[in-house]
GROMACS .gro file of C-alpha atoms in nm:
model
  344
    1UNK     CA    1  -5.738  -1.140  -4.630
    2UNK     CA    2  -5.765  -0.962  -4.285
    3UNK     CA    3  -6.043  -0.713  -4.257
    4UNK     CA    4  -5.992  -0.472  -4.140
    5UNK     CA    5  -6.212  -0.242  -3.902
    6UNK     CA    6  -6.375   0.024  -3.897
    7UNK     CA    7  -6.242   0.320  -3.655
    8UNK     CA    8  -6.529   0.358  -3.351
    9UNK     CA    9  -6.750   0.650  -3.316
   10UNK     CA   10  -6.555   0.686  -2.969
   11UNK     CA   11  -6.216   0.708  -3.150
   12UNK     CA   12  -6.401   0.930  -3.355
   13UNK     CA   13  -6.493   1.158  -3.050
   14UNK     CA   14  -6.140   1.142  -2.879
   15UNK     CA   15  -5.956   1.273  -3.208
   16UNK     CA   16  -6.241   1.557  -3.262
   17UNK     CA   17  -6.239   1.614  -2.898
   18UNK     CA   18  -5.837   1.612  -2.862
   19UNK     CA   19  -5.887   1.901  -3.143
   20UNK     CA   20  -6.091   2.161  -2.931
   21UNK     CA   21  -5.849   2.137  -2.652
   22UNK     CA   22  -5.538   2.368  -2.899
   23UNK     CA   23  -5.439   2.621  -2.669
   24UNK     CA   24  -5.453   2.941  -2.832
   25UNK     CA   25  -5.527   3.317  -2.665
   26UNK     CA   26  -5.800   3.469  -2.913
   27UNK     CA   27  -5.693   3.825  -2.810
   28UNK     CA   28  -5.553   4.025  -3.076
   29UNK     CA   29  -5.232   3.927  -3.146
   30UNK     CA   30  -5.036   4.274  -3.028
   31UNK     CA   31  -5.181   4.160  -2.698
   32UNK     CA   32  -5.020   3.825  -2.661
   33UNK     CA   33  -4.691   3.899  -2.517
   34UNK     CA   34  -4.945   3.987  -2.212
   35UNK     CA   35  -5.072   3.603  -2.212
   36UNK     CA   36  -5.023   3.387  -1.893
   37UNK     CA   37  -5.167   2.955  -1.880
   38UNK     CA   38  -5.520   2.900  -2.176
   39UNK     CA   39  -5.878   2.923  -1.944
   40UNK     CA   40  -6.170   2.733  -1.960
   41UNK     CA   41  -6.349   3.003  -2.149
   42UNK     CA   42  -6.715   3.062  -2.121
   43UNK     CA   43  -6.929   3.218  -2.476
   44UNK     CA   44  -7.228   3.244  -2.199
   45UNK     CA   45  -7.114   3.351  -1.837
   46UNK     CA   46  -7.177   3.123  -1.597
   47UNK     CA   47  -7.176   3.327  -1.291
   48UNK     CA   48  -7.441   3.563  -1.472
   49UNK     CA   49  -7.649   3.387  -1.637
   50UNK     CA   50  -7.576   2.947  -1.631
   51UNK     CA   51  -7.589   2.954  -1.325
   52UNK     CA   52  -8.015   3.116  -1.298
   53UNK     CA   53  -8.148   2.857  -1.516
   54UNK     CA   54  -7.875   2.559  -1.331
   55UNK     CA   55  -8.018   2.290  -1.108
   56UNK     CA   56  -7.938   2.206  -0.738
   57UNK     CA   57  -7.647   2.019  -0.827
   58UNK     CA   58  -7.480   2.306  -1.112
   59UNK     CA   59  -7.610   2.105  -1.457
   60UNK     CA   60  -7.806   2.258  -1.746
   61UNK     CA   61  -7.982   2.032  -1.961
   62UNK     CA   62  -7.770   2.039  -2.316
   63UNK     CA   63  -7.760   1.889  -2.683
   64UNK     CA   64  -7.519   1.578  -2.737
   65UNK     CA   65  -7.436   1.498  -3.045
   66UNK     CA   66  -7.088   1.278  -3.024
   67UNK     CA   67  -7.075   1.040  -3.292
   68UNK     CA   68  -7.113   0.784  -2.994
   69UNK     CA   69  -7.387   0.879  -2.833
   70UNK     CA   70  -7.557   0.869  -3.141
   71UNK     CA   71  -7.467   0.532  -3.252
   72UNK     CA   72  -7.572   0.450  -2.885
   73UNK     CA   73  -7.829   0.580  -2.965
   74UNK     CA   74  -8.029   0.445  -3.366
   75UNK     CA   75  -7.880   0.803  -3.516
   76UNK     CA   76  -8.130   1.037  -3.230
   77UNK     CA   77  -7.956   1.338  -3.035
   78UNK     CA   78  -7.957   1.324  -2.694
   79UNK     CA   79  -8.021   1.602  -2.367
   80UNK     CA   80  -7.889   1.560  -2.123
   81UNK     CA   81  -7.750   1.704  -1.813
   82UNK     CA   82  -7.392   1.902  -1.889
   83UNK     CA   83  -7.250   2.089  -1.540
   84UNK     CA   84  -7.256   2.490  -1.623
   85UNK     CA   85  -6.818   2.446  -1.563
   86UNK     CA   86  -6.830   2.255  -1.926
   87UNK     CA   87  -7.147   2.502  -2.053
   88UNK     CA   88  -7.025   2.702  -2.365
   89UNK     CA   89  -6.665   2.647  -2.251
   90UNK     CA   90  -6.342   2.595  -2.529
   91UNK     CA   91  -5.982   2.690  -2.491
   92UNK     CA   92  -5.967   2.976  -2.662
   93UNK     CA   93  -5.829   3.244  -2.404
   94UNK     CA   94  -5.563   3.293  -2.166
   95UNK     CA   95  -5.655   3.330  -1.762
   96UNK     CA   96  -5.577   3.748  -1.866
   97UNK     CA   97  -5.744   3.801  -2.149
   98UNK     CA   98  -6.031   3.633  -2.080
   99UNK     CA   99  -6.129   3.810  -1.707
  100UNK     CA  100  -5.975   4.183  -1.849
  101UNK     CA  101  -6.138   4.208  -2.164
  102UNK     CA  102  -6.461   4.076  -2.122
  103UNK     CA  103  -6.550   4.177  -1.722
  104UNK     CA  104  -6.751   4.396  -1.901
  105UNK     CA  105  -6.994   4.069  -1.945
  106UNK     CA  106  -6.982   3.894  -1.675
  107UNK     CA  107  -7.084   4.156  -1.464
  108UNK     CA  108  -7.519   4.263  -1.551
  109UNK     CA  109  -7.665   4.292  -1.864
  110UNK     CA  110  -7.805   4.626  -1.968
  111UNK     CA  111  -7.692   4.627  -2.332
  112UNK     CA  112  -7.438   4.916  -2.323
  113UNK     CA  113  -7.254   4.972  -2.670
  114UNK     CA  114  -6.895   4.764  -2.512
  115UNK     CA  115  -7.167   4.451  -2.393
  116UNK     CA  116  -7.275   4.443  -2.732
  117UNK     CA  117  -6.918   4.419  -2.877
  118UNK     CA  118  -6.794   4.210  -2.635
  119UNK     CA  119  -7.047   3.942  -2.643
  120UNK     CA  120  -7.008   4.002  -3.084
  121UNK     CA  121  -6.585   3.980  -3.025
  122UNK     CA  122  -6.624   3.663  -2.815
  123UNK     CA  123  -6.897   3.494  -2.959
  124UNK     CA  124  -6.687   3.512  -3.264
  125UNK     CA  125  -6.389   3.438  -3.145
  126UNK     CA  126  -6.562   3.117  -3.026
  127UNK     CA  127  -6.675   2.999  -3.319
  128UNK     CA  128  -6.362   3.059  -3.505
  129UNK     CA  129  -6.205   2.896  -3.279
  130UNK     CA  130  -6.417   2.624  -3.305
  131UNK     CA  131  -6.411   2.599  -3.710
  132UNK     CA  132  -6.033   2.576  -3.670
  133UNK     CA  133  -6.044   2.292  -3.454
  134UNK     CA  134  -6.314   2.158  -3.673
  135UNK     CA  135  -6.121   2.216  -3.986
  136UNK     CA  136  -5.822   2.084  -3.807
  137UNK     CA  137  -5.966   1.742  -3.730
  138UNK     CA  138  -6.097   1.701  -4.121
  139UNK     CA  139  -5.720   1.685  -4.191
  140UNK     CA  140  -5.549   1.488  -3.981
  141UNK     CA  141  -5.811   1.268  -3.876
  142UNK     CA  142  -6.099   1.187  -4.038
  143UNK     CA  143  -5.935   1.075  -4.416
  144UNK     CA  144  -5.901   0.728  -4.165
  145UNK     CA  145  -6.261   0.708  -4.088
  146UNK     CA  146  -6.343   0.570  -4.471
  147UNK     CA  147  -6.129   0.213  -4.296
  148UNK     CA  148  -6.330  -0.104  -4.368
  149UNK     CA  149  -6.564   0.095  -4.568
  150UNK     CA  150  -6.688  -0.085  -4.920
  151UNK     CA  151  -6.585   0.053  -5.255
  152UNK     CA  152  -6.891   0.222  -5.317
  153UNK     CA  153  -6.888   0.394  -4.964
  154UNK     CA  154  -6.542   0.493  -4.946
  155UNK     CA  155  -6.568   0.725  -5.283
  156UNK     CA  156  -6.900   0.879  -5.066
  157UNK     CA  157  -6.712   1.000  -4.796
  158UNK     CA  158  -6.429   1.141  -4.982
  159UNK     CA  159  -6.687   1.295  -5.116
  160UNK     CA  160  -6.856   1.427  -4.833
  161UNK     CA  161  -6.526   1.457  -4.604
  162UNK     CA  162  -6.385   1.743  -4.933
  163UNK     CA  163  -6.712   1.881  -4.946
  164UNK     CA  164  -6.709   1.923  -4.575
  165UNK     CA  165  -6.369   2.028  -4.581
  166UNK     CA  166  -6.419   2.258  -4.844
  167UNK     CA  167  -6.695   2.507  -4.671
  168UNK     CA  168  -6.553   2.497  -4.353
  169UNK     CA  169  -6.270   2.663  -4.451
  170UNK     CA  170  -6.489   2.915  -4.632
  171UNK     CA  171  -6.639   2.943  -4.299
  172UNK     CA  172  -6.290   3.027  -4.151
  173UNK     CA  173  -6.226   3.236  -4.416
  174UNK     CA  174  -6.493   3.498  -4.356
  175UNK     CA  175  -6.491   3.442  -3.992
  176UNK     CA  176  -6.129   3.590  -4.052
  177UNK     CA  177  -6.183   3.899  -4.186
  178UNK     CA  178  -6.489   3.931  -3.906
  179UNK     CA  179  -6.295   3.903  -3.628
  180UNK     CA  180  -5.989   4.103  -3.759
  181UNK     CA  181  -6.180   4.408  -3.825
  182UNK     CA  182  -6.323   4.355  -3.440
  183UNK     CA  183  -5.977   4.288  -3.318
  184UNK     CA  184  -5.913   4.728  -3.464
  185UNK     CA  185  -6.202   4.777  -3.254
  186UNK     CA  186  -6.088   4.627  -2.945
  187UNK     CA  187  -5.767   4.750  -2.931
  188UNK     CA  188  -5.909   5.114  -3.033
  189UNK     CA  189  -6.211   5.090  -2.728
  190UNK     CA  190  -6.394   5.190  -3.034
  191UNK     CA  191  -6.794   5.045  -2.998
  192UNK     CA  192  -6.944   5.239  -3.290
  193UNK     CA  193  -7.096   5.129  -3.612
  194UNK     CA  194  -7.222   4.847  -3.423
  195UNK     CA  195  -7.567   4.789  -3.441
  196UNK     CA  196  -7.820   4.570  -3.242
  197UNK     CA  197  -8.231   4.452  -3.162
  198UNK     CA  198  -8.310   4.335  -2.854
  199UNK     CA  199  -8.620   4.172  -2.719
  200UNK     CA  200  -8.652   4.229  -2.365
  201UNK     CA  201  -8.877   3.913  -2.175
  202UNK     CA  202  -9.075   3.894  -1.852
  203UNK     CA  203  -8.806   3.649  -1.736
  204UNK     CA  204  -8.446   3.522  -1.762
  205UNK     CA  205  -8.498   3.284  -2.046
  206UNK     CA  206  -8.531   2.905  -1.982
  207UNK     CA  207  -8.281   2.857  -2.298
  208UNK     CA  208  -7.981   3.057  -2.343
  209UNK     CA  209  -7.783   3.073  -2.606
  210UNK     CA  210  -7.468   3.270  -2.812
  211UNK     CA  211  -7.405   3.241  -3.257
  212UNK     CA  212  -7.331   3.348  -3.587
  213UNK     CA  213  -7.539   3.290  -3.881
  214UNK     CA  214  -7.532   3.504  -4.212
  215UNK     CA  215  -7.867   3.524  -4.227
  216UNK     CA  216  -7.950   3.438  -4.593
  217UNK     CA  217  -8.313   3.354  -4.504
  218UNK     CA  218  -8.595   3.581  -4.384
  219UNK     CA  219  -8.923   3.484  -4.149
  220UNK     CA  220  -9.029   3.442  -4.447
  221UNK     CA  221  -8.783   3.194  -4.617
  222UNK     CA  222  -8.748   3.428  -4.841
  223UNK     CA  223  -8.370   3.427  -4.965
  224UNK     CA  224  -8.176   3.749  -4.864
  225UNK     CA  225  -7.791   3.637  -5.024
  226UNK     CA  226  -7.748   3.311  -5.177
  227UNK     CA  227  -7.454   3.143  -4.933
  228UNK     CA  228  -7.357   2.918  -5.208
  229UNK     CA  229  -7.193   3.149  -5.406
  230UNK     CA  230  -6.840   3.155  -5.241
  231UNK     CA  231  -6.650   3.484  -5.400
  232UNK     CA  232  -6.838   3.665  -5.225
  233UNK     CA  233  -6.784   3.674  -4.818
  234UNK     CA  234  -7.025   3.760  -4.582
  235UNK     CA  235  -7.184   3.977  -4.252
  236UNK     CA  236  -7.252   3.753  -3.951
  237UNK     CA  237  -7.525   3.849  -3.740
  238UNK     CA  238  -7.463   3.756  -3.334
  239UNK     CA  239  -7.751   3.586  -3.179
  240UNK     CA  240  -7.780   3.586  -2.849
  241UNK     CA  241  -7.994   3.495  -2.499
  242UNK     CA  242  -7.930   3.550  -2.097
  243UNK     CA  243  -8.030   3.726  -1.879
  244UNK     CA  244  -8.102   4.093  -1.819
  245UNK     CA  245  -8.075   4.364  -1.553
  246UNK     CA  246  -8.405   4.377  -1.344
  247UNK     CA  247  -8.488   3.997  -1.343
  248UNK     CA  248  -8.557   3.998  -1.670
  249UNK     CA  249  -8.443   3.847  -1.969
  250UNK     CA  250  -8.284   3.920  -2.350
  251UNK     CA  251  -8.305   3.831  -2.743
  252UNK     CA  252  -8.029   3.999  -2.837
  253UNK     CA  253  -7.977   4.069  -3.254
  254UNK     CA  254  -7.611   4.235  -3.311
  255UNK     CA  255  -7.364   4.267  -3.563
  256UNK     CA  256  -7.041   4.529  -3.690
  257UNK     CA  257  -7.230   4.739  -3.927
  258UNK     CA  258  -6.907   4.804  -4.145
  259UNK     CA  259  -6.914   4.560  -4.334
  260UNK     CA  260  -7.185   4.547  -4.629
  261UNK     CA  261  -7.497   4.418  -4.416
  262UNK     CA  262  -7.788   4.466  -4.588
  263UNK     CA  263  -7.869   4.183  -4.544
  264UNK     CA  264  -7.890   4.139  -4.180
  265UNK     CA  265  -8.139   4.469  -4.229
  266UNK     CA  266  -8.392   4.317  -4.384
  267UNK     CA  267  -8.398   3.986  -4.107
  268UNK     CA  268  -8.447   4.234  -3.854
  269UNK     CA  269  -8.722   4.427  -4.013
  270UNK     CA  270  -8.891   4.128  -4.194
  271UNK     CA  271  -8.870   4.010  -3.813
  272UNK     CA  272  -8.988   4.299  -3.646
  273UNK     CA  273  -9.350   4.307  -3.854
  274UNK     CA  274  -9.408   3.980  -3.680
  275UNK     CA  275  -9.630   3.956  -3.352
  276UNK     CA  276  -9.460   3.944  -3.035
  277UNK     CA  277  -9.556   3.598  -3.012
  278UNK     CA  278  -9.435   3.506  -3.343
  279UNK     CA  279  -9.148   3.694  -3.248
  280UNK     CA  280  -9.037   3.449  -2.990
  281UNK     CA  281  -9.126   3.144  -3.177
  282UNK     CA  282  -8.939   3.296  -3.499
  283UNK     CA  283  -8.614   3.354  -3.221
  284UNK     CA  284  -8.638   2.952  -3.031
  285UNK     CA  285  -8.690   2.854  -3.424
  286UNK     CA  286  -8.335   2.988  -3.517
  287UNK     CA  287  -8.175   2.941  -3.198
  288UNK     CA  288  -8.283   2.522  -3.239
  289UNK     CA  289  -8.208   2.479  -3.602
  290UNK     CA  290  -7.910   2.688  -3.636
  291UNK     CA  291  -7.733   2.601  -3.311
  292UNK     CA  292  -7.590   2.299  -3.150
  293UNK     CA  293  -7.410   2.497  -2.811
  294UNK     CA  294  -7.741   2.581  -2.681
  295UNK     CA  295  -7.871   2.524  -2.317
  296UNK     CA  296  -8.172   2.499  -2.072
  297UNK     CA  297  -8.339   2.467  -1.819
  298UNK     CA  298  -8.355   2.136  -1.659
  299UNK     CA  299  -8.725   2.269  -1.492
  300UNK     CA  300  -8.867   2.397  -1.856
  301UNK     CA  301  -8.793   2.075  -2.059
  302UNK     CA  302  -8.918   1.855  -1.814
  303UNK     CA  303  -9.229   2.090  -1.793
  304UNK     CA  304  -9.294   2.077  -2.200
  305UNK     CA  305  -9.437   1.724  -2.400
  306UNK     CA  306  -9.243   1.459  -2.512
  307UNK     CA  307  -9.421   1.536  -2.825
  308UNK     CA  308  -9.263   1.936  -2.814
  309UNK     CA  309  -8.920   1.770  -2.633
  310UNK     CA  310  -8.926   1.581  -3.046
  311UNK     CA  311  -8.992   1.898  -3.216
  312UNK     CA  312  -8.677   2.145  -3.070
  313UNK     CA  313  -8.481   1.820  -3.142
  314UNK     CA  314  -8.562   1.774  -3.506
  315UNK     CA  315  -8.511   2.074  -3.600
  316UNK     CA  316  -8.128   2.051  -3.486
  317UNK     CA  317  -7.826   2.013  -3.773
  318UNK     CA  318  -8.169   2.024  -4.008
  319UNK     CA  319  -8.121   2.338  -4.279
  320UNK     CA  320  -8.269   2.631  -4.164
  321UNK     CA  321  -8.708   2.646  -4.208
  322UNK     CA  322  -8.938   2.888  -4.140
  323UNK     CA  323  -9.276   2.756  -4.199
  324UNK     CA  324  -9.364   2.574  -3.917
  325UNK     CA  325  -9.258   2.790  -3.640
  326UNK     CA  326  -9.567   2.922  -3.532
  327UNK     CA  327  -9.634   2.584  -3.389
  328UNK     CA  328  -9.399   2.638  -3.130
  329UNK     CA  329  -9.527   2.708  -2.866
  330UNK     CA  330  -9.322   2.591  -2.594
  331UNK     CA  331  -9.186   2.911  -2.301
  332UNK     CA  332  -9.428   3.150  -2.126
  333UNK     CA  333  -9.216   3.441  -2.232
  334UNK     CA  334  -9.363   3.768  -2.261
  335UNK     CA  335  -9.233   4.080  -2.443
  336UNK     CA  336  -9.223   4.370  -2.251
  337UNK     CA  337  -8.955   4.578  -2.438
  338UNK     CA  338  -8.765   4.672  -2.772
  339UNK     CA  339  -8.470   4.791  -2.800
  340UNK     CA  340  -8.269   4.885  -3.126
  341UNK     CA  341  -8.050   5.149  -3.315
  342UNK     CA  342  -8.158   5.069  -3.655
  343UNK     CA  343  -8.391   5.159  -3.896
  344UNK     CA  344  -8.740   5.021  -3.906
   0.00000   0.00000   0.00000
């Protein structure tokens, strides 16, 4: 009897990569008659932000977490250089709408209402694009990856895939609800009812990212919402770090407050009580603990010890936990101002 060969990790990576190259424009549906060629859009501006932390060859450092790379490195996530042409890139907007809709945030960021909205809109659009294509990967490709496994492993894998597929669909449900609300705001150029809390730091941040997060914990690990209760839809807070005017940086929390957002307010109120040093540490803990799409300068990464590098990598793909954030002494950022439009 011929033994079935297991699917190679490199083939799994190719399957996922093909799903993540699906062309679609995430501008509002009423704009689609104007669409032209889908482009390699960026959730973080290449010219205004990523270029500032790139080396002379145009590379930043980021995470290599594909199945093939992890398999080849004994289960370890690898940090390596990534071209800024590929960093934060996704095929989620056509050339026309990528240029016209986001012109205001592909300029110097000065924390206008429009910029706060557009950063949130593009971040949510990318996350929805990613989640939908990953869901397609779950359905189209991953059922075949149990080939060559023993019967027990097949049962375990089937349950694992079923759970992943289910919770990805729940995330898509909530992201679509938010995206539909944001589409209406974009069409009407209504940038009201968006809340923000921003730490202005003394330099361009060595770490840049933007991602959505359901604020289910505060910085003391107290539960704010029960994200396992799928009967409820929850809002997403967008968390970002990139360049700010006057050669400074910004660490930005923002959300759409017309959707019930009590947990976002509670998180920020608790976060605001931290010392400035601990605010920065908690922010970095959250970025590495939630987001895989994170970029940093080679100079900064090579300046911190191997022990600190390993600590940051250990946060990736783990359960969000604020127990040890106070130990993350990895940057020299200094908060020089805090701006917000909520009641603290």
